[in-house]
Coordinates of C-alpha atoms in Angstrom, one line a residue:
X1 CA 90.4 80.4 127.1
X2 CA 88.4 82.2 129.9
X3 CA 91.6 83.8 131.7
X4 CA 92.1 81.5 134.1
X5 CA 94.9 79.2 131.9
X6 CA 97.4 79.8 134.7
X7 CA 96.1 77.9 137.7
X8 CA 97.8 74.4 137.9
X9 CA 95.7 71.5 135.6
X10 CA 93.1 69.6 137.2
X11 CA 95.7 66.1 136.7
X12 CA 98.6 67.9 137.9
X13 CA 97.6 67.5 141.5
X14 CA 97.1 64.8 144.3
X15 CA 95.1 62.9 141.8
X16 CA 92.1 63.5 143.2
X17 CA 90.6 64.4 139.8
X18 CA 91.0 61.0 138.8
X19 CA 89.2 57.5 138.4
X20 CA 88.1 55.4 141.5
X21 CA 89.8 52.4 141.7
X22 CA 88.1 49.6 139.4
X23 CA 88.9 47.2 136.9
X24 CA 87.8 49.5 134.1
X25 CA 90.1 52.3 134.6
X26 CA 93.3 49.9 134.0
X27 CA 95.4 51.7 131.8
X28 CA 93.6 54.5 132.2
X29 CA 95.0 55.6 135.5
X30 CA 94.1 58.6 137.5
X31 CA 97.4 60.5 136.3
X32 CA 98.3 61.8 133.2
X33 CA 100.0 59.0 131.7
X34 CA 96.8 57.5 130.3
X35 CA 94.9 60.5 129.4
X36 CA 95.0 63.5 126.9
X37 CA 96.2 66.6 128.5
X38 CA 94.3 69.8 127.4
X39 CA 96.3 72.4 125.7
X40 CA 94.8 75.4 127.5
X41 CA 94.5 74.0 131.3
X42 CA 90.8 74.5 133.8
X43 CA 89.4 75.2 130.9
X44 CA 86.0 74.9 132.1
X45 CA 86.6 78.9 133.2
X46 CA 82.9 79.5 134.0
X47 CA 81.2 81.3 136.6
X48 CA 79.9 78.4 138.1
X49 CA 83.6 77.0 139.0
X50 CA 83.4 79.4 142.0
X51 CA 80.6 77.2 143.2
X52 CA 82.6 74.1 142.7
X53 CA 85.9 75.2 144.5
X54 CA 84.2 76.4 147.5
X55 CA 81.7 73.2 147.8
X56 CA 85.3 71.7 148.1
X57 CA 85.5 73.7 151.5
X58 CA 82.2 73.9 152.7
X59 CA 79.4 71.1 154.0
X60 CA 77.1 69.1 152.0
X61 CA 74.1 70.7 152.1
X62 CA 75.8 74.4 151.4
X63 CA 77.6 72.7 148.8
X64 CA 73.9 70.9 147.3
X65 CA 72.6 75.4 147.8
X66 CA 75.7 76.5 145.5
X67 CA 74.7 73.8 143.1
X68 CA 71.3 74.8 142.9
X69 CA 72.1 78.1 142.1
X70 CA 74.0 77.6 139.4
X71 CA 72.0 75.1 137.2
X72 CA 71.9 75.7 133.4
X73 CA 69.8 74.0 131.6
X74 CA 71.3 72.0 128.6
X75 CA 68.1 74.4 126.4
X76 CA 69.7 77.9 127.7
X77 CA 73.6 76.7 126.4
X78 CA 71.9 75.9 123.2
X79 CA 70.2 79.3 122.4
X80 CA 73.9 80.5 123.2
X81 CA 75.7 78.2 121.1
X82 CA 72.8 78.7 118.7
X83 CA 73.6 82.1 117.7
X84 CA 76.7 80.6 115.9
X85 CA 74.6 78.3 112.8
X86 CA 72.7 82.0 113.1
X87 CA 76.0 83.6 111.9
X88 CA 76.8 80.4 109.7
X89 CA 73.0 81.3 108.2
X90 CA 73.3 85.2 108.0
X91 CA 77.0 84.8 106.0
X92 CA 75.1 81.9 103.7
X93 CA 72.2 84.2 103.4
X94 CA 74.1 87.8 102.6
X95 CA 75.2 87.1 99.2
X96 CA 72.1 87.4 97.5
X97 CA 69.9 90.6 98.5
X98 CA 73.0 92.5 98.4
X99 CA 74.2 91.3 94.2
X100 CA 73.3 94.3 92.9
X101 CA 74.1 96.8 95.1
X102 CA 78.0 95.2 95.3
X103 CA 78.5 95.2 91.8
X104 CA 77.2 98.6 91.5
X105 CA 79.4 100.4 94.4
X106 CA 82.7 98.3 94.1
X107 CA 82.1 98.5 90.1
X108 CA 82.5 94.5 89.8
X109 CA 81.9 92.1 87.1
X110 CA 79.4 88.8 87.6
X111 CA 82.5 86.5 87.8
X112 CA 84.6 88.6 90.6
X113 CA 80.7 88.4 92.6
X114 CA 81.0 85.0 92.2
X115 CA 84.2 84.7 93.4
X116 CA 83.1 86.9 96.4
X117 CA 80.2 84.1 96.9
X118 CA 82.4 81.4 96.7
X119 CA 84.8 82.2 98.8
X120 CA 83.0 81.6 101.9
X121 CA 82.9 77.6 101.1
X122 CA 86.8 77.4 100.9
X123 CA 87.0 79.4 104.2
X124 CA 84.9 76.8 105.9
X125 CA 86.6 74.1 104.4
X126 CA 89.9 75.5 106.2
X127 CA 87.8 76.1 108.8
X128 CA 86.3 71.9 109.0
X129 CA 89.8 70.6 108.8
X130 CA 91.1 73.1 111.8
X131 CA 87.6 72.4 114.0
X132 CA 88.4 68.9 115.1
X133 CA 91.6 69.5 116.8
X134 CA 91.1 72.9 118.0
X135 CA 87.8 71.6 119.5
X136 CA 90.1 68.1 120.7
X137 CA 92.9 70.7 122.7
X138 CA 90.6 74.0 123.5
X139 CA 87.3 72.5 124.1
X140 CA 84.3 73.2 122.4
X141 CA 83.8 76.6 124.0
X142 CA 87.4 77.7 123.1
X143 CA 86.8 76.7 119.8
X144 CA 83.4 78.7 119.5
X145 CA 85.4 82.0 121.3
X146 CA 88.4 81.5 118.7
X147 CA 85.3 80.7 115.4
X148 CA 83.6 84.1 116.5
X149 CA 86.8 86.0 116.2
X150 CA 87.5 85.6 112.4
X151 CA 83.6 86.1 111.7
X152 CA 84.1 89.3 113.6
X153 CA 86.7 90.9 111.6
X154 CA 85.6 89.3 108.0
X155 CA 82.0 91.3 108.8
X156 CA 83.9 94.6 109.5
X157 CA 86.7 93.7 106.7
X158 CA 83.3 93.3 104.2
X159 CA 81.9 96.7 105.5
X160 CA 85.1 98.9 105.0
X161 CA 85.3 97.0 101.7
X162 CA 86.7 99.8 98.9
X163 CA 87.8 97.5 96.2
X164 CA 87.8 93.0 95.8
X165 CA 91.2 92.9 98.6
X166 CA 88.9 93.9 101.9
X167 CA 85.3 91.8 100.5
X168 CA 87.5 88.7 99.9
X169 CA 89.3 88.5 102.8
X170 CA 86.3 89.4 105.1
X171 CA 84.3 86.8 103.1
X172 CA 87.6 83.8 104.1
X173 CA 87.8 84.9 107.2
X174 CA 84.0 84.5 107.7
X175 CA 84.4 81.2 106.0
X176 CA 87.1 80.0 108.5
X177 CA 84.7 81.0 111.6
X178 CA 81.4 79.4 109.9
X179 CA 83.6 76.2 109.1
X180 CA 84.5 76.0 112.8
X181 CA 81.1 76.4 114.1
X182 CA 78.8 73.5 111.8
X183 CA 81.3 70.9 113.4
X184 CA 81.7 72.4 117.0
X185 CA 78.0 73.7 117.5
X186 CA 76.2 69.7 116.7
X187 CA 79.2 67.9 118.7
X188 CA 78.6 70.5 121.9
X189 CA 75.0 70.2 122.2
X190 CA 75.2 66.6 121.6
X191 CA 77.6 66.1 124.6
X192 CA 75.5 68.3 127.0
X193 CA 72.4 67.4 126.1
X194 CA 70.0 64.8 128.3
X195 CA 69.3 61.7 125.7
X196 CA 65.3 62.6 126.0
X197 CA 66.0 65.6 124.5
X198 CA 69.1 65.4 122.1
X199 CA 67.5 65.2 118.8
X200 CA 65.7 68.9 119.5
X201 CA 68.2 70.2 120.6
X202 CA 70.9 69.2 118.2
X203 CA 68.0 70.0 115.6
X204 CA 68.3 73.5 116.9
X205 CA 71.5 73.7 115.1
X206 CA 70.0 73.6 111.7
X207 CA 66.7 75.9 112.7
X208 CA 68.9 78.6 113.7
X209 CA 71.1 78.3 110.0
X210 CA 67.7 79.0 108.7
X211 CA 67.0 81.7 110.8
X212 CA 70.0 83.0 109.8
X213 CA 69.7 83.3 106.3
X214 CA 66.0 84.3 106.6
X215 CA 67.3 87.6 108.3
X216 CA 69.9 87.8 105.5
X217 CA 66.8 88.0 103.6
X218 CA 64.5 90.0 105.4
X219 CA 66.9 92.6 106.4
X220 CA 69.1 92.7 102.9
X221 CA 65.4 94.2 101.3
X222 CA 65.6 97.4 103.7
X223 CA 68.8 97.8 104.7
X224 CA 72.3 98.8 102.5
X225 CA 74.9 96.0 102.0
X226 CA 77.4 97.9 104.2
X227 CA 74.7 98.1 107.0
X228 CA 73.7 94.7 106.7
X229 CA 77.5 93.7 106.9
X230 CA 77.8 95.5 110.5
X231 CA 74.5 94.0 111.7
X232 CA 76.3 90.3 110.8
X233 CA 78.6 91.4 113.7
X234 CA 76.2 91.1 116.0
X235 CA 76.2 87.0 116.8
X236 CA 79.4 86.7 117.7
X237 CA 79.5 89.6 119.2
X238 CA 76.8 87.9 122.2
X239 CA 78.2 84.9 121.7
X240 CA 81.5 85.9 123.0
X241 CA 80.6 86.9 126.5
X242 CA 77.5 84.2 126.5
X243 CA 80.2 81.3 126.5
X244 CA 81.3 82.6 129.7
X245 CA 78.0 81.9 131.1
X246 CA 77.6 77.9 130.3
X247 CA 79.8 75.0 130.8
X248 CA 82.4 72.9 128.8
X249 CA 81.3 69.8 127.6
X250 CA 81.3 67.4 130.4
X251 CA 82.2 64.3 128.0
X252 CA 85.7 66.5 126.9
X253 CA 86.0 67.5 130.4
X254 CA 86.0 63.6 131.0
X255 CA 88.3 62.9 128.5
X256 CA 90.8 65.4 129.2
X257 CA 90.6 63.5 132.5
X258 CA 89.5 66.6 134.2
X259 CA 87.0 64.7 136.7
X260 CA 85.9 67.4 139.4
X261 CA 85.5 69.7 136.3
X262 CA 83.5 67.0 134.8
X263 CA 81.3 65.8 137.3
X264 CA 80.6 69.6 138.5
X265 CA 79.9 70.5 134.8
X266 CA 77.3 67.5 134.2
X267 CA 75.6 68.1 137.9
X268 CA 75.2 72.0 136.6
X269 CA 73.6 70.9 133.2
X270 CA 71.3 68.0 135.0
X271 CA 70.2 70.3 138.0
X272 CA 71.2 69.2 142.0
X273 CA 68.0 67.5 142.6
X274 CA 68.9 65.3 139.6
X275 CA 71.5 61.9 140.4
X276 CA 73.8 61.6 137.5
X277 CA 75.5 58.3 139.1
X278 CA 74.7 56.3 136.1
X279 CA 76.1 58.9 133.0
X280 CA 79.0 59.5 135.4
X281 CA 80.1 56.0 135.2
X282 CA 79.0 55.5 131.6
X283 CA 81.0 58.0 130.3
X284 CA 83.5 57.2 132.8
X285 CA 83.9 53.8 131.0
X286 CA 84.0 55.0 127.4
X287 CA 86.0 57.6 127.6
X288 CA 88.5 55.2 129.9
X289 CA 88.4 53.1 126.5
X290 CA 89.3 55.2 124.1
X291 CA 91.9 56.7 126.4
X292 CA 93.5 53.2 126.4
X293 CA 95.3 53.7 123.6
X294 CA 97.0 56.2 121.4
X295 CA 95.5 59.0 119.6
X296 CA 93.6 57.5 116.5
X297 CA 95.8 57.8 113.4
X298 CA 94.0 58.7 110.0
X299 CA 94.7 54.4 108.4
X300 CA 93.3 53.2 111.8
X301 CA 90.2 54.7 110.7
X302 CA 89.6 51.6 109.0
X303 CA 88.6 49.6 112.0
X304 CA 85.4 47.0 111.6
X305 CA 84.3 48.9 114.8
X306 CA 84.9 52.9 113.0
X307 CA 83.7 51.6 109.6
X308 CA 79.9 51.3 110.1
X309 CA 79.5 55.4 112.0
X310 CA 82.1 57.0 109.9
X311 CA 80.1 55.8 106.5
X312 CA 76.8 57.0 108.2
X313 CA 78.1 60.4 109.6
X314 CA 80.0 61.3 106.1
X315 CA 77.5 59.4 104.0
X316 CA 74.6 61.4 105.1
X317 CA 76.5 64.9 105.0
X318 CA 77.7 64.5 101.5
X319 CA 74.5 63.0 100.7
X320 CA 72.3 66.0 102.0
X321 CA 74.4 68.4 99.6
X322 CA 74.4 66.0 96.4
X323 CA 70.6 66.3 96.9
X324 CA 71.2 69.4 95.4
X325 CA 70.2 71.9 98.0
X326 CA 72.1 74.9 97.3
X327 CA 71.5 75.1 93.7
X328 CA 68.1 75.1 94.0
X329 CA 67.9 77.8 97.0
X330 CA 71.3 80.3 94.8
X331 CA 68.7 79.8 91.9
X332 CA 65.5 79.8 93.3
X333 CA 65.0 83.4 92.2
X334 CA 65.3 82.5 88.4
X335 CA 63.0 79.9 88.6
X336 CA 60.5 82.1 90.8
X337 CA 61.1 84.8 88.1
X338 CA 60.1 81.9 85.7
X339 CA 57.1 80.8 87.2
X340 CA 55.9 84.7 86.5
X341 CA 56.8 86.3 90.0
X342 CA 57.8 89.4 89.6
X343 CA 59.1 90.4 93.1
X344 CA 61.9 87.3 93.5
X345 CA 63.6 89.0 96.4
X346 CA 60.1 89.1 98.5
X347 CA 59.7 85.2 97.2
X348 CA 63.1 83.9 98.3
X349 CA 62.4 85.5 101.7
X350 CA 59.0 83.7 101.6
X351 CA 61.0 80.8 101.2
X352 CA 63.3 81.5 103.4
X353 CA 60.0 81.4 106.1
X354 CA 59.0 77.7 104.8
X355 CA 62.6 76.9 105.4
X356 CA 62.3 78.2 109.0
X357 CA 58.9 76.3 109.9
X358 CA 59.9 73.1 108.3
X359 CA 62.9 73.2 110.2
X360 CA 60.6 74.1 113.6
X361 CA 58.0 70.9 112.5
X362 CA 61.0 68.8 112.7
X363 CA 63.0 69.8 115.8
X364 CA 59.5 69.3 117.7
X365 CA 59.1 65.9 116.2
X366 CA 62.3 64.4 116.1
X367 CA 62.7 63.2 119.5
X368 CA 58.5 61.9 119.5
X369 CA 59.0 59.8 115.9
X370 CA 62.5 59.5 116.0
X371 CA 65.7 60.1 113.3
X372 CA 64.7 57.4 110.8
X373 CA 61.2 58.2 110.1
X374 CA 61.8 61.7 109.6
X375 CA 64.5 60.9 107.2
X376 CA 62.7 58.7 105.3
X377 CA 59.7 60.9 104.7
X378 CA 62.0 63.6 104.3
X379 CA 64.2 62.1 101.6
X380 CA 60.5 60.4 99.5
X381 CA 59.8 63.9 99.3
X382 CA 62.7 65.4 98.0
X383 CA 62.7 62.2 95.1
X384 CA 59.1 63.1 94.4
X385 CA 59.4 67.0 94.6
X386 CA 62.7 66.6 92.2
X387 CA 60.7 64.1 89.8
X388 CA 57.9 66.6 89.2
X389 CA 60.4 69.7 88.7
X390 CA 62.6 67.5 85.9
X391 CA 59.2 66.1 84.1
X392 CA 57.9 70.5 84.2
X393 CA 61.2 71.2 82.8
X394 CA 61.6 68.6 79.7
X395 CA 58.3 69.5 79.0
X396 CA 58.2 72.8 79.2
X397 CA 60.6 72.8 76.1
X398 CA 58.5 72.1 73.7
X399 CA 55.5 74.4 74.9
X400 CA 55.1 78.0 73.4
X401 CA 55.5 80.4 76.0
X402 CA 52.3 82.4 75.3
X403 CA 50.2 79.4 75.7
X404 CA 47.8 79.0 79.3
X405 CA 50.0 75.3 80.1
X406 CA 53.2 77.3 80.3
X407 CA 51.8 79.3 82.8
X408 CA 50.1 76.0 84.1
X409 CA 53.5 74.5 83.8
X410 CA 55.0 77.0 85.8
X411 CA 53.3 77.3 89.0
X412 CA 53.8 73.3 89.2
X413 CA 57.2 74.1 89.5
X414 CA 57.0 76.3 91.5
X415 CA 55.2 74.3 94.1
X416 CA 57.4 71.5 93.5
X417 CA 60.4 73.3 94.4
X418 CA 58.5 74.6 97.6
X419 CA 57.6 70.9 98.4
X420 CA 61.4 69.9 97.9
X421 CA 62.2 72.9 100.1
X422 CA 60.1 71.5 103.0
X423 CA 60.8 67.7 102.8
X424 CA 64.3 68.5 103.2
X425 CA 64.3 70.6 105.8
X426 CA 61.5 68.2 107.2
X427 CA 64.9 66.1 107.8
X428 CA 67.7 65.9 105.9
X429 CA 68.4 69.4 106.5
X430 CA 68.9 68.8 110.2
X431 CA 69.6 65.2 111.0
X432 CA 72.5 64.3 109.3
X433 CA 74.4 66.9 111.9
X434 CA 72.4 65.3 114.7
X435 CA 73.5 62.2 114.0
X436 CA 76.7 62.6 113.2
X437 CA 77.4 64.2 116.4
X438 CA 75.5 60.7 118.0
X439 CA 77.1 57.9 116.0
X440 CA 81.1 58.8 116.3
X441 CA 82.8 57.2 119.0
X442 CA 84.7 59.6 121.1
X443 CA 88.2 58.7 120.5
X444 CA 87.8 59.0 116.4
X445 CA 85.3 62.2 116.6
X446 CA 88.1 64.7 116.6
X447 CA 89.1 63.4 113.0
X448 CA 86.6 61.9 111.8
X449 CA 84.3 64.9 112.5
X450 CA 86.4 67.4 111.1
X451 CA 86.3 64.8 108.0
X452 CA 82.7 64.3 107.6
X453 CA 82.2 68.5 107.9
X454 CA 85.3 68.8 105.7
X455 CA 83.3 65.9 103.1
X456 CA 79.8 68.8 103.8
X457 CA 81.4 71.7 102.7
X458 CA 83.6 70.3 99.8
X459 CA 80.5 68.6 98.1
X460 CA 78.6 72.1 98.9
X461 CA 81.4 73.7 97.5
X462 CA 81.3 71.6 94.0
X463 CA 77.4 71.7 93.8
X464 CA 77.5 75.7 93.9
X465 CA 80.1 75.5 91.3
X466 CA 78.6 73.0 89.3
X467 CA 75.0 74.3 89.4
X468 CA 74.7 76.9 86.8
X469 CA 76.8 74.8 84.1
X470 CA 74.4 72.1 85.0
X471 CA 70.9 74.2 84.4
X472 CA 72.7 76.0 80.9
X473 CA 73.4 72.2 80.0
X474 CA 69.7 70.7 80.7
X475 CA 67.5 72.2 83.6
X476 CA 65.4 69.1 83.7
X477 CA 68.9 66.9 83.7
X478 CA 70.1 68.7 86.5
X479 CA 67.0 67.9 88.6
X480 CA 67.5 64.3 87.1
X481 CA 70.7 63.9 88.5
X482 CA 69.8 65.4 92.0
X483 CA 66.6 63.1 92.1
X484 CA 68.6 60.2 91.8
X485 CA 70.9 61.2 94.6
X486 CA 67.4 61.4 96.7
X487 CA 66.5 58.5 95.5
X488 CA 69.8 56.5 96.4
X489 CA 69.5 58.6 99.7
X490 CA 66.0 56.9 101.2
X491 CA 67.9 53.5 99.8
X492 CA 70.4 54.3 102.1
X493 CA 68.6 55.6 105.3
X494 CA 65.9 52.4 104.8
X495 CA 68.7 50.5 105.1
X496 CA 71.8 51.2 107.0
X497 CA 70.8 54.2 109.2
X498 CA 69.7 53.2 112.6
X499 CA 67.4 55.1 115.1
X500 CA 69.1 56.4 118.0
X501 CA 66.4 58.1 119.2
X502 CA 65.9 57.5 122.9
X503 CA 69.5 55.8 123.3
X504 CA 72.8 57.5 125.3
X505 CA 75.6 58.6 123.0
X506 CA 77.4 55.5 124.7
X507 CA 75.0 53.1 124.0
X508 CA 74.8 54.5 120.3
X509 CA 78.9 54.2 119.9
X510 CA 78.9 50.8 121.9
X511 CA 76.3 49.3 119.2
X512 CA 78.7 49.4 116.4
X513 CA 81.1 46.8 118.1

């Protein structure tokens, strides 16, 4: 990944890399008969290795120096990994200021747009069902390198774009990069991050989507579509030499049975004043469990013990998309130019904003009251929000549009589908990822991750598609249907979700036994 593939593997020498002797590493072993191999070897192939090898050589206390020189802090590898759901955000985000202004230059029709929208969704779901086994043999930072690349070229393909060939492949290749990066980014900063502090980080995820796609925003109101396309290079284009900079995941490390690598990687994160005794045996003895056996097949998924986190992690993704999210944000313009606002471009960037702050509230809260709470308040919200948007719309049929409780009618919706902007980003726009990456056990998260992001962007997907049939049918049905899924959704967090706030990601996987 980093260059560095041809030095011999970590398990291919005297073993030292190993497990202690114990009764918990039966089976496990130190060699690699009990453990996954990587496919791209000393893949941790960061600066900070150099330290490492030469603390081999050296005494304690200029080994202890070397380590204290190197410490990165679990925040600083997420504000790196971070500008990935930044690109996820700007490619969500670019389709709409620039409509116009694509169907003008490339002469398009509505439908071929759409298909140009669209596209983007089946890239990612490529994307979802590659992430979990490229991020299983490559790491998570190989996976991020190899995500940025496609995103690269799909920007420059869209830029050069003289007819539909060029936009449409830039937009799948895009897809395939962005698909990779919602499953990789929450599973990475989950793995590196200290419990105390997991939830705001791994909400970080979901604040910088909405960063992202307020730029598209902001930026797509100043600045031509071709322009805009070249600045969308520019995440991946940090990203790329930032990953050199941070360290692989010390729990894939672990289970790649790559133990110097792993212990050196979670010293690095924690700091060398900090003793990490008690994380390296706990994940010591789960990943030695899961390394026990075989790879997970897809049947075995079945399991009383796999049952219980994969129906939370997939439940709340699918769920979070059936709320009906992206239909209202791809039509908030319409219903913006409804509600008598003339200037929709400067409102769904004001949107865009609220999105952005909600998003900040709840990475700041979520490790202080906790997943559950948030989610519950978050999802009352959205029922309530949805509720007052159907009622505005049945209504609003039978009311002459010159009268004053059109108007009336109008701004209700309009705050209503601001309120139902902020409860969800409040918490189900963030949480679901955060807890997905807590609640799957580490031998199933390969598949079963890829799964649950594949489940994300296949209900996204059919909700985009769906949407505008949906409103031509019955606006204040569609809002119906979507406040039911809210509804069902606070059923379902009340009660099967549990709070994991607080709790290793061990402890987490070990309560579903």
């Amino acid at each position: 990944m980093n260059g560095n593939s041809s030095k011999p593997p970590a398990w291919a020498g005297s073993g030292s890399g190993g497990y202690e002797s114990g009764s918990d590493h039966e089976g496990a072993g130190g060699g690699p008969g009990g453990m996954r191999k990587p496919l791209l070897v000393q893949n941790t192939g960061s600066w900070y290795r150099m330290g490492s090898r030469q603390s081999s050589l050296t005494a304690g206390t200029s080994s202890m120096a070397i380590m204290k020189e190197s410490h990165v802090s679990a925040f600083l590898c997420t504000l790196i990994v971070a500008l990935g759901p930044i690109q996820f955000g700007f490619t969500g985000g670019f389709s709409s200021p620039t409509q116009d202004a694509i169907i003008k230059d490339l002469g398009l029709s509505i439908s071929e747009f759409s298909v140009f929208g669209s596209l983007s969704n089946v890239g990612a779901m490529v994307g979802a069902i590659a992430s979990g086994q490229m991020a299983e043999h490559i790491g998570r930072k190989g996976s991020l390198m190899i995500a940025a690349i496609p995103n690269i070229l799909g920007w420059l393909a869209i830029s050069f774009a003289k007819d539909t060939s060029f936009l449409y492949m830039g937009r799948l290749l895009e897809g395939f990069g962005v698909g990779v990066i919602s499953y990789v980014v929450p599973v990475y900063i989950a793995e590196i991050s200290p419990q105390n502090m997991r939830g705001a980080l791994g909400s970080v995820n979901q604040l910088s989507v909405t960063i992202g796609i307020m730029l598209a925003y902001l930026l797509g109101m100043f600045v031509p579509w071709r322009m805009l396309a070249v600045i969308g290079i520019l995440p991946c284009t940090v990203l790329i030499p930032g990953l050199f900079f941070i360290p692989e995941s010390p729990r894939w490390l672990a289970k790649m049975n790559k133990m110097d690598d792993f212990e050196t990687s979670l010293q690095v994160l924690r700091g060398f004043e900090t003793d990490i005794t008690s994380e390296v045996n706990d994940i010591k003895r789960a990943v030695t469990s899961s390394n026990k056996r075989a790879a997970i097949r897809f049947q075995e998924l079945n399991q009383k013990k796999f049952r219980m986190p994969l129906i939370l992690g997939i439940g709340l993704l699918v769920l979070q998309q059936l709320s009906g999210i992206n239909a209202v944000l791809f039509y908030a313009s319409s219903i913006f130019k409804a509600a008598g606002l003339t200037n929709s471009d400067l409102a769904t960037f004001a949107l865009g904003v609220i999105q952005v702050l909600a998003t900040g509230v709840t990475t700041w809260l979520v490790d202080r009251a906790g997943r559950r709470i948030l989610l519950i308040i978050s999802t009352a919200g959205m029922t309530i929000s949805l509720l007052a948007v159907a009622v505005v719309f049945f209504v609003k049929d039978t009311v002459s549009q010159d009268s004053h409780l059109y108007f009336v009618l109008s701004m209700v919706s309009l705050v209503a589908i601001v309120a139902y902007v902020i409860a969800f980003s409040f918490g189900m726009g963030a949480i679901p990822w955060v807890i997905m990456s807590e609640i799957l056990p580490v031998s199933i998260k390969s598949l079963a991750g890829s799964f649950a992001t594949l489940a994300n962007w296949l209900t996204s997907f059919g909700i985009t598609m769906t949407a505008n049939l949906l409103l031509s049918w019955s606006a204040g049905g569609t809002f119906v249907s979507y406040m039911l899924v809210t509804a069902f959704t606070l059923v379902f967090v009340i009660l099967w979700v549990p709070e994991t706030k607080g709790r290793t990601l061990e402890e987490i996987q070990w309560s579903f036994r």
